[in-house]
JSON list of C-alpha atoms in Angstrom, two decimals:
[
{"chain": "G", "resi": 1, "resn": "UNK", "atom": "CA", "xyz": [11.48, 12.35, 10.26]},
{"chain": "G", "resi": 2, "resn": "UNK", "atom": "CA", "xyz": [10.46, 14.48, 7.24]},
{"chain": "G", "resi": 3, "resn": "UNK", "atom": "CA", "xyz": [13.54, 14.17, 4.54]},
{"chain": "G", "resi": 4, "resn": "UNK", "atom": "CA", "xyz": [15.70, 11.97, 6.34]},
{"chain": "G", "resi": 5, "resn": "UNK", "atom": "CA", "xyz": [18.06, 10.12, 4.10]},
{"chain": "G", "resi": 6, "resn": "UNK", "atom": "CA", "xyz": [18.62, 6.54, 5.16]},
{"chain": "G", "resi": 7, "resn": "UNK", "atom": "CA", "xyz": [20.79, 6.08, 2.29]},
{"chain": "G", "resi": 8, "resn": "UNK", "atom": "CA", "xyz": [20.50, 8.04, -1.08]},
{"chain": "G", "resi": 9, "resn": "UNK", "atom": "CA", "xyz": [23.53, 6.73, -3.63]},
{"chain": "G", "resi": 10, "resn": "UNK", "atom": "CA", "xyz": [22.58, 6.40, -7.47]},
{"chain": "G", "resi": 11, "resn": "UNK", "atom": "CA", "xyz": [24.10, 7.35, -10.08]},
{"chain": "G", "resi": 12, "resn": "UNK", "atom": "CA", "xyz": [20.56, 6.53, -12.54]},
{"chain": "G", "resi": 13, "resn": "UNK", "atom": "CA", "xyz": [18.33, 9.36, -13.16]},
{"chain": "G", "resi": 14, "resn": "UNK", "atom": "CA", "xyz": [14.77, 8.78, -12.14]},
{"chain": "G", "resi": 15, "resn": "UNK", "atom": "CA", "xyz": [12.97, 8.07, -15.05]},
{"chain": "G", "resi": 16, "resn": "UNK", "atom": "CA", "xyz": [9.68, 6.88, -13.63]},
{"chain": "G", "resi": 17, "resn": "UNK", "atom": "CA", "xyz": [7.58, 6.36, -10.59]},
{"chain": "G", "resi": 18, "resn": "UNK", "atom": "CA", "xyz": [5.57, 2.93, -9.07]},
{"chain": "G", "resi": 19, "resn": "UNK", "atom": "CA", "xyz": [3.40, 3.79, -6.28]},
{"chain": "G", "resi": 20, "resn": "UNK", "atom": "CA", "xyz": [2.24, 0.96, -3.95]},
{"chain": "G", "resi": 21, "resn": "UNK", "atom": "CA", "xyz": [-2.25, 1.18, -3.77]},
{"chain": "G", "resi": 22, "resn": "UNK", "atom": "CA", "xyz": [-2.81, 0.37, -0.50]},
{"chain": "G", "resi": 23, "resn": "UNK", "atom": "CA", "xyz": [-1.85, 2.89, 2.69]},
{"chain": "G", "resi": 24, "resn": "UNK", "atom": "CA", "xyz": [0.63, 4.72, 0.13]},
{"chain": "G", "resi": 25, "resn": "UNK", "atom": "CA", "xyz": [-2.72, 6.20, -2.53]},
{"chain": "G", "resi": 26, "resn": "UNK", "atom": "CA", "xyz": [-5.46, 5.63, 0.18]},
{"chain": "G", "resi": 27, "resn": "UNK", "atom": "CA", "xyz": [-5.58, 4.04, 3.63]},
{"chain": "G", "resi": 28, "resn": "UNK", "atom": "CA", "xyz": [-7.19, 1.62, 3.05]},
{"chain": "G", "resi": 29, "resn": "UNK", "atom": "CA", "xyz": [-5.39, -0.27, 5.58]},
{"chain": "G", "resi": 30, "resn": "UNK", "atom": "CA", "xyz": [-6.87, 1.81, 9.18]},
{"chain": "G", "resi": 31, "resn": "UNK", "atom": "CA", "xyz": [-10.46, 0.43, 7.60]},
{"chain": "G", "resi": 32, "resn": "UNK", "atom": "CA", "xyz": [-9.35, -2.74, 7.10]},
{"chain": "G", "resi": 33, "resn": "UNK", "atom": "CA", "xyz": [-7.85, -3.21, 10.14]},
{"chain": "G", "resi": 34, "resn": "UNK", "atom": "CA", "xyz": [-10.93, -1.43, 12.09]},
{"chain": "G", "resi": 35, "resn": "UNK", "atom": "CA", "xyz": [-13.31, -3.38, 10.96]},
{"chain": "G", "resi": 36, "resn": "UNK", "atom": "CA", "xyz": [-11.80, -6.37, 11.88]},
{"chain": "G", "resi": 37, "resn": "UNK", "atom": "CA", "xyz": [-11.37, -5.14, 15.35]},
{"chain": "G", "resi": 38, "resn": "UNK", "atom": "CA", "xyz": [-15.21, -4.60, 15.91]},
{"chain": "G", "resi": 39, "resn": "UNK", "atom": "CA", "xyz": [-15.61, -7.75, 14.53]},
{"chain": "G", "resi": 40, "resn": "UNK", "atom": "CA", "xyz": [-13.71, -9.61, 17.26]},
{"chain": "G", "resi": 41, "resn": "UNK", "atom": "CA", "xyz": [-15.40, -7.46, 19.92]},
{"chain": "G", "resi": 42, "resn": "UNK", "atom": "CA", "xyz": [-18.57, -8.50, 18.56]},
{"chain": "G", "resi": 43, "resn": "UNK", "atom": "CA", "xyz": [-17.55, -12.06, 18.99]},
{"chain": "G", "resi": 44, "resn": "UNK", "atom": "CA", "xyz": [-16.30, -11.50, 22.72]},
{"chain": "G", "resi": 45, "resn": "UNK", "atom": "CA", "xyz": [-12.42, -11.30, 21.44]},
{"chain": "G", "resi": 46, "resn": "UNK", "atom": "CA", "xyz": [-9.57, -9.21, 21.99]},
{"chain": "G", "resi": 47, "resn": "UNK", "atom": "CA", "xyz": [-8.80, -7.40, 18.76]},
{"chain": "G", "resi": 48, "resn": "UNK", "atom": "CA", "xyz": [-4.99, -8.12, 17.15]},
{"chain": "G", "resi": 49, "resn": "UNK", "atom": "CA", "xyz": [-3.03, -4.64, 17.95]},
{"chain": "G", "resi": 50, "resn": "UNK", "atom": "CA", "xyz": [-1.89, -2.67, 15.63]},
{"chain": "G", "resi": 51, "resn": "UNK", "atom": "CA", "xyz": [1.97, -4.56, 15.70]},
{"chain": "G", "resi": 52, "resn": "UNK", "atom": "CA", "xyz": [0.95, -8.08, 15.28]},
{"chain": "G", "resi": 53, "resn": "UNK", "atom": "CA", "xyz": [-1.51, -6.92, 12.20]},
{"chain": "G", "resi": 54, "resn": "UNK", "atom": "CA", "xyz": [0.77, -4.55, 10.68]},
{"chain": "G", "resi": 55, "resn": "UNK", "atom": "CA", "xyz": [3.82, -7.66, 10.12]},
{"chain": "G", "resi": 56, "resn": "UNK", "atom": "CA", "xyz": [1.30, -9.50, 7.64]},
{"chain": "G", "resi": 57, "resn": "UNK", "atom": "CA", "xyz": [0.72, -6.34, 5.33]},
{"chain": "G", "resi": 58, "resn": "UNK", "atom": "CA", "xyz": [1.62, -7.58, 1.58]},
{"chain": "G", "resi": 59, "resn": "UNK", "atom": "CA", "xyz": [1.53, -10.71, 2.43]},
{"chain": "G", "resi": 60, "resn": "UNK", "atom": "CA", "xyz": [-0.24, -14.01, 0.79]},
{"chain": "G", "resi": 61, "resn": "UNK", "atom": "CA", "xyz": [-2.16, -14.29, 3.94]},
{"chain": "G", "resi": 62, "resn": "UNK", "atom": "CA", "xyz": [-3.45, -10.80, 5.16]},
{"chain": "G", "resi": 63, "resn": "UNK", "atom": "CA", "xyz": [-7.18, -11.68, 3.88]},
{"chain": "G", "resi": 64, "resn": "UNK", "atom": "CA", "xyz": [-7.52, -15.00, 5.55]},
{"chain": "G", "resi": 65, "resn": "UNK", "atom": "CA", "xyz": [-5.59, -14.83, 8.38]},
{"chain": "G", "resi": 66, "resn": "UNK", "atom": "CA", "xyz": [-7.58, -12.31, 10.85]},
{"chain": "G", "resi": 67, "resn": "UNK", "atom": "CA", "xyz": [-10.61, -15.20, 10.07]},
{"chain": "G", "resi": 68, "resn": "UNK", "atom": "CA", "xyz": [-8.37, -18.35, 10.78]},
{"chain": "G", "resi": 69, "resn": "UNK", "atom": "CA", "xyz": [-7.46, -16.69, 14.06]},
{"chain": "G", "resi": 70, "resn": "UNK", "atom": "CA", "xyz": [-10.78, -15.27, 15.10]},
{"chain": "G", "resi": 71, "resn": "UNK", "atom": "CA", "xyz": [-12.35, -19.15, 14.36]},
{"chain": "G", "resi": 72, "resn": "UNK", "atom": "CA", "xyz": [-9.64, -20.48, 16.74]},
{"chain": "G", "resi": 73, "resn": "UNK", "atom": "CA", "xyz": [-10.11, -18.11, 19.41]},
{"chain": "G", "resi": 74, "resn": "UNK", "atom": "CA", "xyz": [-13.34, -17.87, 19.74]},
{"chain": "G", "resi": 75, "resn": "UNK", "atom": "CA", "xyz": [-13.73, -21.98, 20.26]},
{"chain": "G", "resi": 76, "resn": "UNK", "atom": "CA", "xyz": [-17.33, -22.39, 18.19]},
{"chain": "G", "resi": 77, "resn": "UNK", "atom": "CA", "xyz": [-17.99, -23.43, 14.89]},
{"chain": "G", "resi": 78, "resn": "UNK", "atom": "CA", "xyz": [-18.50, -19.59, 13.00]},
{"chain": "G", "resi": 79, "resn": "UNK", "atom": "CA", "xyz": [-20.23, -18.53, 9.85]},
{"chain": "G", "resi": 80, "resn": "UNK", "atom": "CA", "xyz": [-17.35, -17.30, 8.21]},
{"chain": "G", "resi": 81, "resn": "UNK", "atom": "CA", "xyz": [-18.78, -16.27, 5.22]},
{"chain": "G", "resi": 82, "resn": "UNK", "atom": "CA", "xyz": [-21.42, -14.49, 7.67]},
{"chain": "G", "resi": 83, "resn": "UNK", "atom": "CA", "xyz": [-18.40, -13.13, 9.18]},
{"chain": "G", "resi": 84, "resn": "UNK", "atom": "CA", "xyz": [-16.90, -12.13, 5.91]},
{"chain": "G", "resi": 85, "resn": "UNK", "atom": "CA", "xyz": [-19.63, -9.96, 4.83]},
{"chain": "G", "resi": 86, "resn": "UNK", "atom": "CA", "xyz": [-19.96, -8.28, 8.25]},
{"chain": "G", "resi": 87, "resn": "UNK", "atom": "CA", "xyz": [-16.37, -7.17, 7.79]},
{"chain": "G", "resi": 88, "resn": "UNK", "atom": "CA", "xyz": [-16.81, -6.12, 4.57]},
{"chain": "G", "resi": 89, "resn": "UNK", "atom": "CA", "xyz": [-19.66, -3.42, 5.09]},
{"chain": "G", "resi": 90, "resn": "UNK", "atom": "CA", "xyz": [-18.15, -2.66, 8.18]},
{"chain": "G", "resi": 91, "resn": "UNK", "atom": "CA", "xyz": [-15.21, -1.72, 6.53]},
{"chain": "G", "resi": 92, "resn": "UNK", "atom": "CA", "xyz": [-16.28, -0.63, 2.87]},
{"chain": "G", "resi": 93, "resn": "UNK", "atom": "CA", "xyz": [-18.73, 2.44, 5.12]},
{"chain": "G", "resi": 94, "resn": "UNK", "atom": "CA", "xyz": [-15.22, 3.33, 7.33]},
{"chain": "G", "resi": 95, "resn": "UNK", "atom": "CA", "xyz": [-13.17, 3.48, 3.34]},
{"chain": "G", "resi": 96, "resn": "UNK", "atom": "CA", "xyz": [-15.85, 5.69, 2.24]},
{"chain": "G", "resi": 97, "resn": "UNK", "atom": "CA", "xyz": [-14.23, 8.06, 4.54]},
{"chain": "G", "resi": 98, "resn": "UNK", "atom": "CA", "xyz": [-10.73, 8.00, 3.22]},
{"chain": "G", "resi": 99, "resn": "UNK", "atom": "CA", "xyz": [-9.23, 10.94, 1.48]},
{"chain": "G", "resi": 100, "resn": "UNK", "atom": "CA", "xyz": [-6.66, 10.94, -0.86]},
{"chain": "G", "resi": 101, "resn": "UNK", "atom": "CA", "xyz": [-3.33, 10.55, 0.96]},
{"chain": "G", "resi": 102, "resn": "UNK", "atom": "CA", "xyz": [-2.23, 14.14, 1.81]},
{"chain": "G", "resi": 103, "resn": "UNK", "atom": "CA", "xyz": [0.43, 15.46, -1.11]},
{"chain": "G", "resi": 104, "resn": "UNK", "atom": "CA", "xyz": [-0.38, 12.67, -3.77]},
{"chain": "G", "resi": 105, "resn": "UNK", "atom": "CA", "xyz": [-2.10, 14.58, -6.28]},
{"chain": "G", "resi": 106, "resn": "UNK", "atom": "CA", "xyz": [0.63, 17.25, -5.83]},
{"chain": "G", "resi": 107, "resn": "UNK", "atom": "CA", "xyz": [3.32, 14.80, -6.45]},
{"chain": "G", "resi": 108, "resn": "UNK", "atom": "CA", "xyz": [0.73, 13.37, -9.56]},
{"chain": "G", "resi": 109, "resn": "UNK", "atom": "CA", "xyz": [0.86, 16.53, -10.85]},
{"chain": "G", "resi": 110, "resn": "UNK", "atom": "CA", "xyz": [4.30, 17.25, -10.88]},
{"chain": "G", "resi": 111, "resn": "UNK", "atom": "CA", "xyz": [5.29, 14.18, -12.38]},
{"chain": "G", "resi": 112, "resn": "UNK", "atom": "CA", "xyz": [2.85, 14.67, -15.32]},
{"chain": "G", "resi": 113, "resn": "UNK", "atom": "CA", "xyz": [4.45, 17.80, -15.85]},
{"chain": "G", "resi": 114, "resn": "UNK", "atom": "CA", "xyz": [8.40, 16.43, -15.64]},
{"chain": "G", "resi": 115, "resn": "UNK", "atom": "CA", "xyz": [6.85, 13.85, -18.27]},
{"chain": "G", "resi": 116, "resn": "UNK", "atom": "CA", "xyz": [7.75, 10.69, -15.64]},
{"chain": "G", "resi": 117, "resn": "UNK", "atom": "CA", "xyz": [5.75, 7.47, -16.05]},
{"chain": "G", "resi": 118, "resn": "UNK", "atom": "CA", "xyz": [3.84, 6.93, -13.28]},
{"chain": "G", "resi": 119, "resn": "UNK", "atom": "CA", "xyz": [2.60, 3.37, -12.29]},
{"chain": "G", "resi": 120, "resn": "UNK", "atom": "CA", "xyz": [1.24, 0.97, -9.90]},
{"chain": "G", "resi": 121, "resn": "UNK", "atom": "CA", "xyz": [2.50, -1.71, -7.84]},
{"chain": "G", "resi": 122, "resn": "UNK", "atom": "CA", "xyz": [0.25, -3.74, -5.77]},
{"chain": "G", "resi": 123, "resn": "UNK", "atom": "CA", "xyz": [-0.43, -7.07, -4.20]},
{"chain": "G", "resi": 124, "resn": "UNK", "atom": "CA", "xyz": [-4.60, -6.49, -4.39]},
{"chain": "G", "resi": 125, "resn": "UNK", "atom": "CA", "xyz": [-6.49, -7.19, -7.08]},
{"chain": "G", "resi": 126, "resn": "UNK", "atom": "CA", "xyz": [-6.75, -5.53, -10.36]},
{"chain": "G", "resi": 127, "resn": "UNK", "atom": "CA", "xyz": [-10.63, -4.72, -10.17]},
{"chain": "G", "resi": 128, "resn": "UNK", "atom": "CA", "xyz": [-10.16, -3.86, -6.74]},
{"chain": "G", "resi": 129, "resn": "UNK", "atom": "CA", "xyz": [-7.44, -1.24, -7.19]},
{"chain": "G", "resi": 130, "resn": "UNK", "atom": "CA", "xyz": [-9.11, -0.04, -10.51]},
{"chain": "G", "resi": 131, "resn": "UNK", "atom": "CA", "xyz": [-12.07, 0.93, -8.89]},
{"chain": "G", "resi": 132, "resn": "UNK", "atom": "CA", "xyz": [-10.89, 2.99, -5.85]},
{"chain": "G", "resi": 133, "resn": "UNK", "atom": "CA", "xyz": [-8.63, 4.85, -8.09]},
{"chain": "G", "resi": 134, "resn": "UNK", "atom": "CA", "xyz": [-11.76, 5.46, -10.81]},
{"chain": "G", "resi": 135, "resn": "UNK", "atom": "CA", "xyz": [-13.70, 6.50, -7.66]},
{"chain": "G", "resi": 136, "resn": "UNK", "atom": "CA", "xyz": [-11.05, 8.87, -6.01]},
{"chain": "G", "resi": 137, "resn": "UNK", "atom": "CA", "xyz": [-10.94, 10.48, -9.69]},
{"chain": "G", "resi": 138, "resn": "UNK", "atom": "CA", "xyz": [-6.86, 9.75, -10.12]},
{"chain": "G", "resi": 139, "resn": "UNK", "atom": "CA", "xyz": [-6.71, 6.58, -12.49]},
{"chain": "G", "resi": 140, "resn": "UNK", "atom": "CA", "xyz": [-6.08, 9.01, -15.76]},
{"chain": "G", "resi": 141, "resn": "UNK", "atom": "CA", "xyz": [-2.62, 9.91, -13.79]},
{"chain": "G", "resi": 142, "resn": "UNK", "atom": "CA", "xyz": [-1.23, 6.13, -14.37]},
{"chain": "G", "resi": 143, "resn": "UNK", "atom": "CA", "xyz": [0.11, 4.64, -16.97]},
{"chain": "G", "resi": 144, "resn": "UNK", "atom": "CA", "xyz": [0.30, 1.03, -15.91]},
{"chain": "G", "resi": 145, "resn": "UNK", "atom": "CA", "xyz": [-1.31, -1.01, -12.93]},
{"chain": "G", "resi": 146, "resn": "UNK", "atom": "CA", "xyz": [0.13, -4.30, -12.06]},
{"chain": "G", "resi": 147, "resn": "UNK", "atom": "CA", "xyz": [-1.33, -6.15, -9.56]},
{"chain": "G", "resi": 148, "resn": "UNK", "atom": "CA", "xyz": [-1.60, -9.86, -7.72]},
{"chain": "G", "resi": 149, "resn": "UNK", "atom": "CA", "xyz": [-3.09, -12.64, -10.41]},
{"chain": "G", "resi": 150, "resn": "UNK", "atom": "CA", "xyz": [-2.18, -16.17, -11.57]},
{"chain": "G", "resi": 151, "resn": "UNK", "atom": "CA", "xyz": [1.30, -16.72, -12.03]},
{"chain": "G", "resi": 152, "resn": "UNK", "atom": "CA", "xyz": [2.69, -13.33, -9.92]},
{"chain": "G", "resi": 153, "resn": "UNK", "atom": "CA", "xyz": [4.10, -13.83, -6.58]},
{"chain": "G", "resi": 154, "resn": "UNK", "atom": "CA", "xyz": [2.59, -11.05, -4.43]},
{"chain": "G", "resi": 155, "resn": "UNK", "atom": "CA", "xyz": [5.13, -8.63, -2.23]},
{"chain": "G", "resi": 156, "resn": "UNK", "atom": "CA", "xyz": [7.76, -8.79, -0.83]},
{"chain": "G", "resi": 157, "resn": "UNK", "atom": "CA", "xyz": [8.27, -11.38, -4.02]},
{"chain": "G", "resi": 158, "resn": "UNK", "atom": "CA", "xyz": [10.12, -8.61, -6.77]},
{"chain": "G", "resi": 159, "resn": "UNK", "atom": "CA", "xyz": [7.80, -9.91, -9.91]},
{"chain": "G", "resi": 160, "resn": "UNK", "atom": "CA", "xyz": [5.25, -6.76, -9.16]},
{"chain": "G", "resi": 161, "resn": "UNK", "atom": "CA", "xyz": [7.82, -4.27, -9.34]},
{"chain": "G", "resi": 162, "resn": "UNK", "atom": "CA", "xyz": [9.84, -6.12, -12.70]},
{"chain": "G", "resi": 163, "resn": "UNK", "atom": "CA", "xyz": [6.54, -6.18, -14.19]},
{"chain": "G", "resi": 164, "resn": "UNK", "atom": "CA", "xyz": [5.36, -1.98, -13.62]},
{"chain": "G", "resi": 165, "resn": "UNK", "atom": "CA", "xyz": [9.07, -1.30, -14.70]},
{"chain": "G", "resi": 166, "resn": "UNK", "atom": "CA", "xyz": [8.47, -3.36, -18.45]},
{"chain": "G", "resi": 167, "resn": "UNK", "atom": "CA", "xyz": [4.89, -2.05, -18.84]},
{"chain": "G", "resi": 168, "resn": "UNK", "atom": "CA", "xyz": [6.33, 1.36, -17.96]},
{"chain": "G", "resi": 169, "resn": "UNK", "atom": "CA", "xyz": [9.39, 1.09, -20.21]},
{"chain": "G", "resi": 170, "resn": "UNK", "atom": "CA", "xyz": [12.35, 1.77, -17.88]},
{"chain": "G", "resi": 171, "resn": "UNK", "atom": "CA", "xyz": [14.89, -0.56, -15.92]},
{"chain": "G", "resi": 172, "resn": "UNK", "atom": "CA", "xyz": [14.49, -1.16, -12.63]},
{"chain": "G", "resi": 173, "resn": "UNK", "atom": "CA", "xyz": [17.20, 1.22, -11.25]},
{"chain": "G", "resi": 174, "resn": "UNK", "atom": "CA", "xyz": [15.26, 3.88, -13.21]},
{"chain": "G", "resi": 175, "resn": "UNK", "atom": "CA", "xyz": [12.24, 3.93, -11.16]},
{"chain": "G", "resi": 176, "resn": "UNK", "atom": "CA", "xyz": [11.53, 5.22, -7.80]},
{"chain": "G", "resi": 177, "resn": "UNK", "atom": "CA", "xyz": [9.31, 3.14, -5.76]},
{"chain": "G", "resi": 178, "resn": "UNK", "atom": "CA", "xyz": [7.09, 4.76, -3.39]},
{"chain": "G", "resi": 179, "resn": "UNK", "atom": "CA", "xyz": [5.67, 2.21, -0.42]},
{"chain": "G", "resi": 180, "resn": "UNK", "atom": "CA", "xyz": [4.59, 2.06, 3.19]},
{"chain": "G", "resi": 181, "resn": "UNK", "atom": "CA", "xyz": [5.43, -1.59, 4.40]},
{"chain": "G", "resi": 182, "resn": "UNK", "atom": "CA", "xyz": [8.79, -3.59, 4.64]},
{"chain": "G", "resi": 183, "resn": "UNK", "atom": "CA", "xyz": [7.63, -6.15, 2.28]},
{"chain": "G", "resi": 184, "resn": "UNK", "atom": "CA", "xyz": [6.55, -3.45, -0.29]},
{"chain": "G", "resi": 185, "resn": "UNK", "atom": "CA", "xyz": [10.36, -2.06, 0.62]},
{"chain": "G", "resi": 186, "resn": "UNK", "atom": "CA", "xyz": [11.71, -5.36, 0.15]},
{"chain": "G", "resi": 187, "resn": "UNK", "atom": "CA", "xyz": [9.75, -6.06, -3.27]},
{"chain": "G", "resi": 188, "resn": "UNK", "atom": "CA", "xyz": [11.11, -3.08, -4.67]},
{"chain": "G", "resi": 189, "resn": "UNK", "atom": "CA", "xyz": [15.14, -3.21, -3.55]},
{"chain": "G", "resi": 190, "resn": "UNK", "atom": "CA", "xyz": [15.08, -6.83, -4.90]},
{"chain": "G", "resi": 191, "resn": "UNK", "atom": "CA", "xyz": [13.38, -5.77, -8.02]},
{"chain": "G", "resi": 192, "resn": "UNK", "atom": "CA", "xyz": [16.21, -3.09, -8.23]},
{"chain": "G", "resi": 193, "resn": "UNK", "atom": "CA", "xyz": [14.66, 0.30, -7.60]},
{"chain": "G", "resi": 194, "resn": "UNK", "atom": "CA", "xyz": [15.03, 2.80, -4.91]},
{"chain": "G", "resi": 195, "resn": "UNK", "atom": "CA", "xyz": [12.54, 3.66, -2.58]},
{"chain": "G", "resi": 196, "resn": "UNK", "atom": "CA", "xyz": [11.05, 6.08, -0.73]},
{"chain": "G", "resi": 197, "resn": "UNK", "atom": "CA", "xyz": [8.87, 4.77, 2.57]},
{"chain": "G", "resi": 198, "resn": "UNK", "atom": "CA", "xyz": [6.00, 6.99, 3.37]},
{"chain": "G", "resi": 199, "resn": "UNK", "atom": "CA", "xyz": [4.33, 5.57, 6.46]},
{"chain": "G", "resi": 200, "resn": "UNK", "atom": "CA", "xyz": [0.34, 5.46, 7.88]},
{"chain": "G", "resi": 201, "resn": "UNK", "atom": "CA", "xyz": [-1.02, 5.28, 11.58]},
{"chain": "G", "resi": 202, "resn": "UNK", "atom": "CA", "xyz": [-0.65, 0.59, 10.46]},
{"chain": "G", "resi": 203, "resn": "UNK", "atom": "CA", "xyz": [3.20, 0.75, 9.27]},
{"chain": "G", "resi": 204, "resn": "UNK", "atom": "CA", "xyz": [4.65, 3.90, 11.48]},
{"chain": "G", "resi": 205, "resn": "UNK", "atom": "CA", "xyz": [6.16, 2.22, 13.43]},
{"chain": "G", "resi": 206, "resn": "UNK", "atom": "CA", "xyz": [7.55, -0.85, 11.72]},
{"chain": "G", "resi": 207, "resn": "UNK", "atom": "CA", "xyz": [11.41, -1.19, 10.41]},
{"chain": "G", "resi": 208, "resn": "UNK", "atom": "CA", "xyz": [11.04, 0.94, 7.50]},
{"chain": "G", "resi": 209, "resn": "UNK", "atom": "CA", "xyz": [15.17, 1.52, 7.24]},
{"chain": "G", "resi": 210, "resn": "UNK", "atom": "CA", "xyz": [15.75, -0.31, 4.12]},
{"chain": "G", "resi": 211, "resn": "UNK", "atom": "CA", "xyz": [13.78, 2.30, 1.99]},
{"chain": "G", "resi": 212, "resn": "UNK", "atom": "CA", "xyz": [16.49, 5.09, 0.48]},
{"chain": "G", "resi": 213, "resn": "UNK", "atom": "CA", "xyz": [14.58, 7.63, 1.87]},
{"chain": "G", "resi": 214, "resn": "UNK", "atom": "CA", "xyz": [12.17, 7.84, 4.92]},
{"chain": "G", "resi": 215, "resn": "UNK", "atom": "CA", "xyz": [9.05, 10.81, 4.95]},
{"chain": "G", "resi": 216, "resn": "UNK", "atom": "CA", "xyz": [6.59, 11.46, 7.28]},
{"chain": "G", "resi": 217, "resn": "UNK", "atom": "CA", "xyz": [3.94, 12.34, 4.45]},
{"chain": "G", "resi": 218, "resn": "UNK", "atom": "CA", "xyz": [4.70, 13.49, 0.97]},
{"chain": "G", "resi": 219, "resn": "UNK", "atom": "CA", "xyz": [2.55, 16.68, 1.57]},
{"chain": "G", "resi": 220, "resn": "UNK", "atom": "CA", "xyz": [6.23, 17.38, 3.77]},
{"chain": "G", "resi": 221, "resn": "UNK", "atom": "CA", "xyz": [8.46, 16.99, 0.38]},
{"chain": "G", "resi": 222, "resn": "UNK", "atom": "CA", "xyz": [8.51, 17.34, -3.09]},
{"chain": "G", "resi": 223, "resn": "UNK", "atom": "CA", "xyz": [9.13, 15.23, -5.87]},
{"chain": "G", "resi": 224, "resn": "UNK", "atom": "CA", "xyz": [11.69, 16.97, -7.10]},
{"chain": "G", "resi": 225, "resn": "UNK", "atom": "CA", "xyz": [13.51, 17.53, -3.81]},
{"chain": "G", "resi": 226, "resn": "UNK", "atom": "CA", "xyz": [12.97, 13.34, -3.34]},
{"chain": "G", "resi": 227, "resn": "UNK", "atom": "CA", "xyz": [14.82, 12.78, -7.45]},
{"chain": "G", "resi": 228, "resn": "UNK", "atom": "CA", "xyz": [17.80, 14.55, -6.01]},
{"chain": "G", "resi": 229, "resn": "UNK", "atom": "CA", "xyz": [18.34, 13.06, -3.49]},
{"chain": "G", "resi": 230, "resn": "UNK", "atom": "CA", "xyz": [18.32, 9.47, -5.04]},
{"chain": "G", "resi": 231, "resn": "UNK", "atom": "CA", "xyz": [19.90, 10.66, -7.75]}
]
């Protein structure tokens, strides 16, 4: 799948890049999804598969909807905020795990030296995102991160995207968009950039065909091979 072009018409040079945080910088997405699963088998429940959890990524209700299903199933009044810390150090000792995403700092590093803004686009929360990216030792390679707070519609809403484009100086069809979801995909078309979709073991095998161009891993291409081809 490495390189395939689903379509790759522009006649904009790339001028900047918005990376999506989560599954795109680090998977955080495998521990999330994990952790819920051993929470359900700890209750006597079957775990959601991978399918059914990977359609709410970037959605308003990813956070609270594994608990609102897990209360109903289950069919006795739960502590959920028992349940909510469980899942969290459950899932915060599986993150701890998480490497960088294979051929991110290599694409970082080229875009630093091509002089591209580099930004972020994501539907968690600021503190959240600023902290992994502190901790992984990469948040000196971004110039902006937007993120989810009062007043901005989360993906596949466009207001993410419009936003990292104004903080990063450039119009929309200027920026490349790098994501992992179909509502990341969607947030960025409708915000007017091109995209390239860069699947994990949660998204692989969701409709990623709206994204310009489809990779297996960015480790497989370069960033400069990717800017022609959009270009």
């Amino acid at each position: 799948m490495a390189g395939d072009v689903v379509s790759a018409r522009s006649p904009t040079a790339v001028r900047a890049l918005i990376f999506d945080f989560d599954g795109v910088i680090l998977d955080t997405e495998t521990p999330l999804f994990e952790s819920w699963a051993e929470i359900y088998r700890q209750y006597g429940c079957q775990p959601l598969t991978v399918e059914d959890w990977a359609r709410e990524l970037g959605g308003k209700d990813r956070g609270s909807a594994p608990l609102a299903i897990l209360a109903e199933n289950v069919g006795i009044e739960i502590d959920r905020q028992k349940v909510l810390r469980a899942r969290r150090a459950y899932g915060q000792q599986l993150l701890a795990r998480e490497a960088i995403r294979p051929g991110l700092v290599e694409w970082l590093t080229e875009a630093r030296r091509r002089r591209l803004p580099v930004g972020i686009a994501s539907s968690s929360s600021l503190l959240y995102v600023v902290r992994h990216l502190r901790r992984i030792g990469i948040y000196e390679y971004f110039d902006a991160v937007l993120c989810c707070a009062p007043g901005i519609e989360p993906k596949p809403a466009p207001d993410l995207y419009r936003l990292a484009c104004e903080a990063l100086g450039v119009k929309p069809d200027g920026a490349l968009a790098v994501e992992d979801s179909p509502n990341g995909i969607a947030a960025a078309r409708a915000a007017g950039l091109r995209c390239l979709a860069v699947p994990n073991r949660i998204t692989e095998n969701l409709d990623l065909s709206q994204a310009n161009v489809l990779v297996d891993s960015l480790s497989g291409i370069t960033l400069e091979a990717v800017i022609a081809l959009v270009s």
